[in-house]
Coordinates of C-alpha atoms in Angstrom, one line a residue:
X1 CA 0.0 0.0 0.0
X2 CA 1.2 3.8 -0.8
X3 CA 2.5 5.8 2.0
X4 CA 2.7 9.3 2.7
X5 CA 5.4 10.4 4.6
X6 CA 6.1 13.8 6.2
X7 CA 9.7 14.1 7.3
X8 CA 10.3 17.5 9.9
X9 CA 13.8 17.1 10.1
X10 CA 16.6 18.5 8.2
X11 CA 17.7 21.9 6.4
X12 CA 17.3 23.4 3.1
X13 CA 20.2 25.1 1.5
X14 CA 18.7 27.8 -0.4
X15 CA 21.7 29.2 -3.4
X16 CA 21.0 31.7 -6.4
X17 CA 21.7 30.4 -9.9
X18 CA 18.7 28.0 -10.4
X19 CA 18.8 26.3 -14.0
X20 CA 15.8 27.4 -15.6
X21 CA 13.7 25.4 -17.9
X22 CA 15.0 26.4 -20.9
X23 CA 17.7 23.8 -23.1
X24 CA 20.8 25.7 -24.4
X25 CA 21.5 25.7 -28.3
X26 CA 23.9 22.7 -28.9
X27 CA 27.0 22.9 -27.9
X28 CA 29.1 19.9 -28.4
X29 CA 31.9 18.9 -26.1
X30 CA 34.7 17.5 -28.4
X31 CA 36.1 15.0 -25.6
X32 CA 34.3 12.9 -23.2
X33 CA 36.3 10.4 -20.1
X34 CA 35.7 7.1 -18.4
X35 CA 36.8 7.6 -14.6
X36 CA 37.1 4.6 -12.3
X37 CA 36.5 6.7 -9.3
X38 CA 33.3 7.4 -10.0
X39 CA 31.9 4.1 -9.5
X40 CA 32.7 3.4 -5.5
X41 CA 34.1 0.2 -4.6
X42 CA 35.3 -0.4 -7.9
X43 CA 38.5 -2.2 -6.8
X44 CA 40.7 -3.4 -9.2
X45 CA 39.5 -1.6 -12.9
X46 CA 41.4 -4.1 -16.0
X47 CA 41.4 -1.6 -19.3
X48 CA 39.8 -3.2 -22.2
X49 CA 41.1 -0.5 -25.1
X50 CA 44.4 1.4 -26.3
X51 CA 45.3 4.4 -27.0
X52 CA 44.3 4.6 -30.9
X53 CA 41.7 2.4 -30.8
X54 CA 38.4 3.3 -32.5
X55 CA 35.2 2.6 -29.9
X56 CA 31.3 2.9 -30.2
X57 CA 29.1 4.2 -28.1
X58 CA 28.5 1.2 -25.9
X59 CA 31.9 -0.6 -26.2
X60 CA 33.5 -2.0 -23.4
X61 CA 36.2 0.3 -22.0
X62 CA 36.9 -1.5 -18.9
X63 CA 35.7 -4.0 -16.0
X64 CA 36.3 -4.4 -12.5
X65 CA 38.5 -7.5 -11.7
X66 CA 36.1 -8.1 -8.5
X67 CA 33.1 -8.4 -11.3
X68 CA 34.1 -9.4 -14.4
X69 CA 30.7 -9.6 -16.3
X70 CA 30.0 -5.8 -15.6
X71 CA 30.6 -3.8 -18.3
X72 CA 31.9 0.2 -18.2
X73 CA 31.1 1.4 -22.0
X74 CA 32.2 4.4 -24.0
X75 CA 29.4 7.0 -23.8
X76 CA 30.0 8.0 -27.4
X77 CA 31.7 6.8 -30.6
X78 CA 35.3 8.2 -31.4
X79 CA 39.2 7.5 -30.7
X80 CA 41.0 6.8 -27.3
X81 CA 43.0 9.8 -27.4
X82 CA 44.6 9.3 -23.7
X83 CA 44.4 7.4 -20.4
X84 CA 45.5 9.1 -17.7
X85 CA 47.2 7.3 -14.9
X86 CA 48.3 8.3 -11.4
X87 CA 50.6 6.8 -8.8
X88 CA 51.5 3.1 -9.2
X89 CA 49.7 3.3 -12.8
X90 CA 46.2 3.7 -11.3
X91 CA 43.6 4.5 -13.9
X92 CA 42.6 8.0 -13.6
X93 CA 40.5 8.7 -16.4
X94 CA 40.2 6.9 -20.1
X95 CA 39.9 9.7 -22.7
X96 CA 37.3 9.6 -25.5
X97 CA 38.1 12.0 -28.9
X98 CA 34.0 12.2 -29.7
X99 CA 32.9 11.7 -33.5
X100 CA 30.5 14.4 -34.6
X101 CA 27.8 11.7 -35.6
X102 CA 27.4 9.1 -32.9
X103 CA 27.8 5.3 -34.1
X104 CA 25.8 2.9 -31.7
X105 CA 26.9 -0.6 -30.6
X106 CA 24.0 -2.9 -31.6
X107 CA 22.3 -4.8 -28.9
X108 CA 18.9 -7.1 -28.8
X109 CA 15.8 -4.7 -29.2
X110 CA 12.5 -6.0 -28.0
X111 CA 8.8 -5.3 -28.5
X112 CA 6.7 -5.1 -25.6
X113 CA 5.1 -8.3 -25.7
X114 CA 9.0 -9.6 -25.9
X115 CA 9.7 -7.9 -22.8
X116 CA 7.2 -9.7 -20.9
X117 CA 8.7 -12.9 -21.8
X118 CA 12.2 -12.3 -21.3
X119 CA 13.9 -14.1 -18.3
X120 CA 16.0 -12.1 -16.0
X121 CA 18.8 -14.2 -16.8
X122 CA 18.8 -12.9 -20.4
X123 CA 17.7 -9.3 -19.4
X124 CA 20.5 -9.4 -16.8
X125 CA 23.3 -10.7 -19.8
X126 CA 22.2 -8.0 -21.7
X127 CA 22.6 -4.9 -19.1
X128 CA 26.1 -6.4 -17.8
X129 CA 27.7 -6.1 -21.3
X130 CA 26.4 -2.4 -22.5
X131 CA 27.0 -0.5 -20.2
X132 CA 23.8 0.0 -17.8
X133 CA 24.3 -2.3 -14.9
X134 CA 26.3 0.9 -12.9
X135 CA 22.9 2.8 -12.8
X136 CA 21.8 0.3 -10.6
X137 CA 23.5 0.5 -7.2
X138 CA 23.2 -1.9 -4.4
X139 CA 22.3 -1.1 -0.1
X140 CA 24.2 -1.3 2.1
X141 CA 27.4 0.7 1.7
X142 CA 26.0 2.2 -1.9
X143 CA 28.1 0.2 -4.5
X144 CA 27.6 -1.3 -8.0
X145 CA 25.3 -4.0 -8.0
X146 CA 26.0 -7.4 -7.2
X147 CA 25.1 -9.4 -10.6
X148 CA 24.5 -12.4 -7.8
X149 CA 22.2 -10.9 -5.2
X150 CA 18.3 -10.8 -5.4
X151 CA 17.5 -7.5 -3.6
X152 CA 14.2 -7.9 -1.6
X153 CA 13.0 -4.2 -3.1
X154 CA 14.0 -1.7 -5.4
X155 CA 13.9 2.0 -4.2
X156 CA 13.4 5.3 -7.0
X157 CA 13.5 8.9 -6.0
X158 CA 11.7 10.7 -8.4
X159 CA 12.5 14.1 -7.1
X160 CA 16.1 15.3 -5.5
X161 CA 16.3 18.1 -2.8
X162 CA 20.2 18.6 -3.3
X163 CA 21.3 22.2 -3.4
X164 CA 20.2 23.8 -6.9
X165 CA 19.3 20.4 -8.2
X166 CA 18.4 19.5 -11.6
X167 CA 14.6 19.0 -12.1
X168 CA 14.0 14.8 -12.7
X169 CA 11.4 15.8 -14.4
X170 CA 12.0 18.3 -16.6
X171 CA 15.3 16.1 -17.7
X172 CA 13.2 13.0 -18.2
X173 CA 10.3 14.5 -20.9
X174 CA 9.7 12.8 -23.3
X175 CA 10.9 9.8 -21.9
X176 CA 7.9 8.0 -20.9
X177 CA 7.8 5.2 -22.8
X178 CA 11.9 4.4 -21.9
X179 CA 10.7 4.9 -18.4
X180 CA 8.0 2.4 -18.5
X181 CA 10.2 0.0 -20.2
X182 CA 13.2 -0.2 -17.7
X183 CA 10.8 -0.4 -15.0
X184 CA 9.0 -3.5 -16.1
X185 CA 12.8 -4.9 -17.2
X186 CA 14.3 -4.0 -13.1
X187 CA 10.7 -6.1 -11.7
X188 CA 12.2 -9.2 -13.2
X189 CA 15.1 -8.8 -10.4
X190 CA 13.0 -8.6 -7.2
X191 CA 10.4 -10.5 -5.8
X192 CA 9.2 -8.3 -3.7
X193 CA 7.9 -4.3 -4.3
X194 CA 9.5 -0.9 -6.7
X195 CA 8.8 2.0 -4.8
X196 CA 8.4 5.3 -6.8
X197 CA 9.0 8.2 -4.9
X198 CA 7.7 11.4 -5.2
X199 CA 7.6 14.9 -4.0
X200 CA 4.0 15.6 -2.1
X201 CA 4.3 19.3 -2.7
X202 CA 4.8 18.8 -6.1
X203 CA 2.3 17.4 -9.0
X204 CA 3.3 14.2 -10.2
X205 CA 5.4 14.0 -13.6
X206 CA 3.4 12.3 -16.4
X207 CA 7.2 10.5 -16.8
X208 CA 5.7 8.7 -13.9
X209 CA 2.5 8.7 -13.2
X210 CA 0.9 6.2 -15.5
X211 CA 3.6 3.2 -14.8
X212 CA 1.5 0.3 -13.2
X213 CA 2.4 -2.6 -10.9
X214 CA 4.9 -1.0 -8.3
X215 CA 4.1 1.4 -5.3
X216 CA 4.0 5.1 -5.9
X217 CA 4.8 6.9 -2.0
X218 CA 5.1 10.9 -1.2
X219 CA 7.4 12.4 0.5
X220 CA 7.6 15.8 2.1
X221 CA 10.3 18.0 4.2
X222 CA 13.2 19.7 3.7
X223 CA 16.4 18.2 2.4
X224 CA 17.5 15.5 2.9
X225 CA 13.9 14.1 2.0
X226 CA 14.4 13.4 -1.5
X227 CA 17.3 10.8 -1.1
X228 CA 16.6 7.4 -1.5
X229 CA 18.3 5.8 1.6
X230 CA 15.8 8.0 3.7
X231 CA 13.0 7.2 1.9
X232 CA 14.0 3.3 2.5
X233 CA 14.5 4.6 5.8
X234 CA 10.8 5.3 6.7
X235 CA 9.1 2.5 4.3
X236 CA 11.7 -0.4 4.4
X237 CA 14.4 -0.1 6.5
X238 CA 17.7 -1.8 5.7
X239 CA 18.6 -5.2 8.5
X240 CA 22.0 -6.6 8.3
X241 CA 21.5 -9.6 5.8
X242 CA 19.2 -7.3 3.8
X243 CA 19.8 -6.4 0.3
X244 CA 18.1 -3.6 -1.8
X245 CA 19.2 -1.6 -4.8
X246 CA 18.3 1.7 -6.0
X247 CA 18.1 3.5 -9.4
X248 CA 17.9 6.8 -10.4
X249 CA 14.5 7.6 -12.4
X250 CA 17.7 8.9 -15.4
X251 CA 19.1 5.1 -14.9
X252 CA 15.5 3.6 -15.6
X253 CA 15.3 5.4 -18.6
X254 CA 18.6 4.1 -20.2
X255 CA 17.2 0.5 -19.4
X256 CA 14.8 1.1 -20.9
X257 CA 15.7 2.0 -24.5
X258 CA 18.6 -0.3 -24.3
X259 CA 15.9 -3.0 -24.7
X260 CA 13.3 -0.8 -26.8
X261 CA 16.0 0.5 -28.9
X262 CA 18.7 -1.6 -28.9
X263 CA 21.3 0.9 -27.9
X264 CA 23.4 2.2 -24.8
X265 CA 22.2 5.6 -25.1
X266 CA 24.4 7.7 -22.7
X267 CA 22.7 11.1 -23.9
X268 CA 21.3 13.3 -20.9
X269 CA 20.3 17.2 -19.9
X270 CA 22.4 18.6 -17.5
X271 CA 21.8 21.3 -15.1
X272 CA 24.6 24.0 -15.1
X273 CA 23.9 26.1 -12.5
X274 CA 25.5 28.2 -9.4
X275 CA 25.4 31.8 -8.6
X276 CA 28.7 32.4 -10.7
X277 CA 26.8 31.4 -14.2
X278 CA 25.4 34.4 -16.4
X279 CA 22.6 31.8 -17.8
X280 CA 21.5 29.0 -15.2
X281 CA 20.1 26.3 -17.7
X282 CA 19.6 23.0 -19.1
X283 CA 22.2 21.2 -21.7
X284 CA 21.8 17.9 -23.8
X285 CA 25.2 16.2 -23.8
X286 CA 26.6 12.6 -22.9
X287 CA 27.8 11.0 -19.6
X288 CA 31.3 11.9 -19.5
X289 CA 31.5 14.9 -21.0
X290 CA 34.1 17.8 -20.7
X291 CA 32.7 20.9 -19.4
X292 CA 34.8 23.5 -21.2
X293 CA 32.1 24.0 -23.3
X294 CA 29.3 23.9 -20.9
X295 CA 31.1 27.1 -19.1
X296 CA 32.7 28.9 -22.0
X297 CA 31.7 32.7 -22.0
X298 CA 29.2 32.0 -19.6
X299 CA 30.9 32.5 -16.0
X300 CA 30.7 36.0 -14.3
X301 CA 34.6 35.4 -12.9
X302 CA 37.7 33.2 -12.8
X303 CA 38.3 32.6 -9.5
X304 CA 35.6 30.0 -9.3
X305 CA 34.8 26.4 -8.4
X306 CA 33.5 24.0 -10.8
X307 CA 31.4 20.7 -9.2
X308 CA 30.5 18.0 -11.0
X309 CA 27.2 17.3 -9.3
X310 CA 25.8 19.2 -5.8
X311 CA 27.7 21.3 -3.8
X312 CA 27.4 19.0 -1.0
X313 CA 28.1 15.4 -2.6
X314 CA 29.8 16.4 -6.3
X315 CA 33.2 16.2 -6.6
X316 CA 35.3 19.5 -7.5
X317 CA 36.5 19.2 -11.5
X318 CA 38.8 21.5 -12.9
X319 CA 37.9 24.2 -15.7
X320 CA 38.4 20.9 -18.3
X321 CA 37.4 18.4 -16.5
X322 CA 34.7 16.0 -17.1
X323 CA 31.4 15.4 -15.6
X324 CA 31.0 12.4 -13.5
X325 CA 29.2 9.1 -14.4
X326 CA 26.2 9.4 -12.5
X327 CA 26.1 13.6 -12.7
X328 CA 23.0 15.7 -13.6
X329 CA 24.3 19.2 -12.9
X330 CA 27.5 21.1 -12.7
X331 CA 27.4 23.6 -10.6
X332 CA 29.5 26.9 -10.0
X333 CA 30.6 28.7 -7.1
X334 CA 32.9 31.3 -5.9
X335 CA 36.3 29.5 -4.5
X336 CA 36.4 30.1 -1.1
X337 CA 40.0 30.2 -0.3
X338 CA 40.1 33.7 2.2
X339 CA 40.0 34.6 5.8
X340 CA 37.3 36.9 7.0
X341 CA 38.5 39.4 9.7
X342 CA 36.7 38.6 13.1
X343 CA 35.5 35.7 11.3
X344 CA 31.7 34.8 12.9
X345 CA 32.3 37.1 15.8
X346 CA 30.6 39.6 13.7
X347 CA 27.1 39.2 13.1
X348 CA 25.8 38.8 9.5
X349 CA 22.4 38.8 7.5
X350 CA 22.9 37.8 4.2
X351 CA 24.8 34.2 5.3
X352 CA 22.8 31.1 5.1
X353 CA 23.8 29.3 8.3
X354 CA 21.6 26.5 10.4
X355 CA 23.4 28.2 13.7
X356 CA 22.5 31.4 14.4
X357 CA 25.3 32.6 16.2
X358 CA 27.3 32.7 12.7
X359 CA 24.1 33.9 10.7
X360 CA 22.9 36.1 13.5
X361 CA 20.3 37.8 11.1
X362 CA 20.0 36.0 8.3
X363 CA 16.3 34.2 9.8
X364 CA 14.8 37.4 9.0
X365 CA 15.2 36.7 5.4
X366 CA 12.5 34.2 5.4
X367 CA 13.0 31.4 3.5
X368 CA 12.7 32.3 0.1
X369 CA 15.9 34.5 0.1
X370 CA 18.3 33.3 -2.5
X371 CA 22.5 33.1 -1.0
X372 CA 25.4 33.4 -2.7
X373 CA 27.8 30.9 -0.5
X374 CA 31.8 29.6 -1.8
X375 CA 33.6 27.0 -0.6
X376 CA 35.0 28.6 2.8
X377 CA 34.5 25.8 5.3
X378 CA 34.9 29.0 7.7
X379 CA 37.6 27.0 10.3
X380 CA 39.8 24.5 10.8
X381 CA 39.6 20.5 11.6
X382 CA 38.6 21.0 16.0
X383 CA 37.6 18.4 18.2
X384 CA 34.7 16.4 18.3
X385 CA 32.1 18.7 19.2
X386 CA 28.7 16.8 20.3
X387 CA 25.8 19.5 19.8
X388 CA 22.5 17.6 18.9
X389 CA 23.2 19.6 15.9
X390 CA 23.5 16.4 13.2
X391 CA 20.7 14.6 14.6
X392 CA 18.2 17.9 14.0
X393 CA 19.2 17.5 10.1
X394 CA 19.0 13.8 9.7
X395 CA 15.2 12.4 9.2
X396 CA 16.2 8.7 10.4
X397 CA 15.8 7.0 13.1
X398 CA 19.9 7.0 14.2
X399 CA 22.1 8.9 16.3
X400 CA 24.9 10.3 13.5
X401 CA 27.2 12.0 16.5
X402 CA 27.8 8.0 17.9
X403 CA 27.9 6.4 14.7
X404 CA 30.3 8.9 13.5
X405 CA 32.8 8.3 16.7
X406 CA 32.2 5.0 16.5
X407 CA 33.7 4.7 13.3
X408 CA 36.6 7.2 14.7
X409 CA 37.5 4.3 17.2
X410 CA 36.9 1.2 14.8
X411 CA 34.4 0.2 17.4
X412 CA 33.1 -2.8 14.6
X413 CA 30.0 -3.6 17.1
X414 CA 28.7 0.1 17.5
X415 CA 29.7 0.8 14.1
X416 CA 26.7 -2.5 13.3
X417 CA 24.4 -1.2 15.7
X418 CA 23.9 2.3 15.2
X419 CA 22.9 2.2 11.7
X420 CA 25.9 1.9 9.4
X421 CA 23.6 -0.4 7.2
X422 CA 21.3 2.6 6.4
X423 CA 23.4 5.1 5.2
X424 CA 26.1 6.4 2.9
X425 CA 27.6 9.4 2.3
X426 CA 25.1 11.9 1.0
X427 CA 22.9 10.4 3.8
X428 CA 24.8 12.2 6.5
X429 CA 26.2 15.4 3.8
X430 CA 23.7 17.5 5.7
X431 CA 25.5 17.1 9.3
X432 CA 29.1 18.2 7.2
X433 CA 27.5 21.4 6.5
X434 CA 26.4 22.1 9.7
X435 CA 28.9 20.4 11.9
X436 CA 31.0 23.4 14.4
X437 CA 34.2 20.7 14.2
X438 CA 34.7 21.1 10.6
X439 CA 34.6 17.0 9.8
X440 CA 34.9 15.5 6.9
X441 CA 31.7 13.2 7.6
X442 CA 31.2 11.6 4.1
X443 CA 34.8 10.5 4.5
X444 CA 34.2 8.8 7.9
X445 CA 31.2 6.9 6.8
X446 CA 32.9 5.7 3.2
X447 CA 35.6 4.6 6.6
X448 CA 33.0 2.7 8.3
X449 CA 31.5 1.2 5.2
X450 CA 34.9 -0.2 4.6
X451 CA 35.2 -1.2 8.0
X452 CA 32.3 -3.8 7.6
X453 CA 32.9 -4.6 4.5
X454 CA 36.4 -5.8 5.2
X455 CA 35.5 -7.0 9.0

């Protein structure tokens, strides 16, 4: 049965430079990269190309030793122009010289009716060796999929809260029918229920509102309400032994016309937004791709910040870097790399802060006001300060403060028992922003995943 949920706790982080709804005229980026960081717990990547070699959109780049069956495919047709490798010849990013006119890998295209008798054994073949099994990514400790497991649900957000986020929606129309598709392909993995998420504020996206057969829930609160491992959280939480896997509604999409078109089609809309863009707005392009010309001649300043993703999971890029796999916005902030004199002694208004003393004023705003925040963590690394502060930002039923010093001390027990099963890293992002001690918390839970996991 549907649920609606109303969550109370948490914060939202209000910035300026929204993407509108509006696509920007194409603009092609000329290269596009493979990176083995973006896919965590990724372990031991084994290259599949050269330098030279001619790929397709949907060749095999590389595999992970630790799951050899799982494909990581080129996102578009063209020449391996580099791959960049750091210390001990670690593969830091696979370089892709895109064609002008994609070429497409051929795969096994089905009807409808086709669909409904395919086995998951042959649906599952199929998504390991184009490239789509990464969208699908497996709780607890939030990894690629485990081609052998059988999760007991599978959990969709169909909204995101993140900081400036990109509308699911509005990057998904058109898309209904893909939609529809990879949703009936990912119920051939589960026995039991696909939850659809959405936002109860908000009407529900056509994209989603006519799929059948799986349970459509509502959420509502501020962030960190529309990530998945809080919605699991409040309709099926996560035991030890359990297994779940979640998708993103983008992710459903691609499974989808793998098996209604036949191709890995890597194409997306991306967000680039931030206070420090002239012209917040949407961009077709492919996973992967280099943001040069994303940004070019439309960035107020230099001394900037460039994110792939949200400013408080996305990882910082440089000016030609490349987006991440599983990125839907690239945002832009001023860099934050100054001192302020008398630093939060002095009592501001127009600072977004969830502690008053450093934002004395700024609740008089209201909540609509718009900030313009950089990078400045505003202090130093300080000891462990226990406020109450992380457990007033984090809907779920878990005391962050003890599961965060309990993964300080290796304590494996506590580490088991005060909810390291629920949560990953953007789970707890919230209590980073707001934490006095200047922690890096999404650090120390990636610490305590890897605690269990190697236990």
């Amino acid at each position: 049965m549907s649920k609606i949920i109303k969550l109370k706790k948490g914060f939202d982080i209000n910035l300026a430079g929204k993407a509108v709804h509006k696509i920007a005229d194409s603009v092609h980026p000329e290269t596009f990269a493979i990176k083995p960081t973006d896919f965590v717990g990724m372990k031991r990547p084994k290259l599949l190309v050269n330098e030279g070699d001619n790929v397709k959109a949907g060749t095999p780049i590389l595999f992970d030793k630790m799951q050899e069956n799982v494909m990581y495919c080129s996102p578009v047709s063209g020449e391996i122009v580099e791959v960049k490798r750091g210390a001990k010849r670690k593969i830091l990013e696979v370089k892709i010289l895109a064609d002008k006119t994609i070429e497409y890998e051929s795969f096994q295209s089905y009807s409808p009716s086709d669909i409904t008798g395919l086995s998951r054994e042959e649906a599952q073949a199929q998504m390991m060796k184009s490239g789509v099994w990464p969208n699908i990514i497996q709780r607890p400790f939030g990894v690629v999929a485990n081609e052998n497991d059988s999760p007991k649900a599978i959990h969709i957000s169909a909204f995101d809260t993140h900081p400036l986020a990109a509308d699911i929606a509005f990057t998904l129309q058109g898309e209904e029918d893909a939609f529809k598709t990879g949703i009936n392909i990912l119920k051939k993995f589960t026995e039991g229920k696909i939850h659809l998420n959405h936002n109860l504020n908000a009407e529900v996206s056509k994209v989603f509102a006519s799929v059948e057969g799986i349970e459509h829930n509502k959420f509502s609160g501020p962030h960190p309400a529309g990530n998945v491992g809080v919605q699991i959280h409040h309709l099926d939480p996560i035991n030890k032994g359990d297994i779940v896997w979640t998708v993103t509604p983008y992710g459903v999409a691609q499974i989808g016309k793998l098996f209604s078109q036949g191709k890995y089609d890597a194409s997306r809309l991306v967000a680039v937004c931030g206070s420090e863009v002239k012209t917040p707005q949407y961009y077709k392009t492919y996973s992967g791709g280099a943001i040069n010309k994303l940004v070019e001649g439309n960035i107020k300043q230099d001394h900037v910040r460039y994110i792939s993703g949200n400013v408080l999971t996305g990882e910082k890029i440089e000016k030609d870097g490349y987006l991440s796999f599983y990125a839907n916005s690239l945002t832009v902030i001023p860099e934050g790399d100054h001192s302020e004199f008398l630093g939060w002694i002095m009592p501001k208004k127009n600072v977004l802060s969830f502690h008053r003393a450093w934002g004395l004023f700024s609740f008089l705003n209201g909540k609509d006001k718009e900030y313009v925040l950089d990078s400045n963590t505003n202090g130093e690394d300080r000891a462990f300060v226990q406020t109450g502060t992380f457990e007033k930002v984090t809907p779920m039923d878990i005391y962050p403060a003890f599961l965060l010093k309990a993964i300080l001390s290796e304590d494996f027990d506590n580490v088991e028992a005060l909810g390291i099963y629920e949560v990953i890293e953007e789970d707890l992002a919230l209590c980073e922003f707001v934490d006095v001690s200047k922690h890096d918390v999404q650090h120390m839970v990636r610490e305590g995943i890897e605690l269990i996991q190697n236990g």
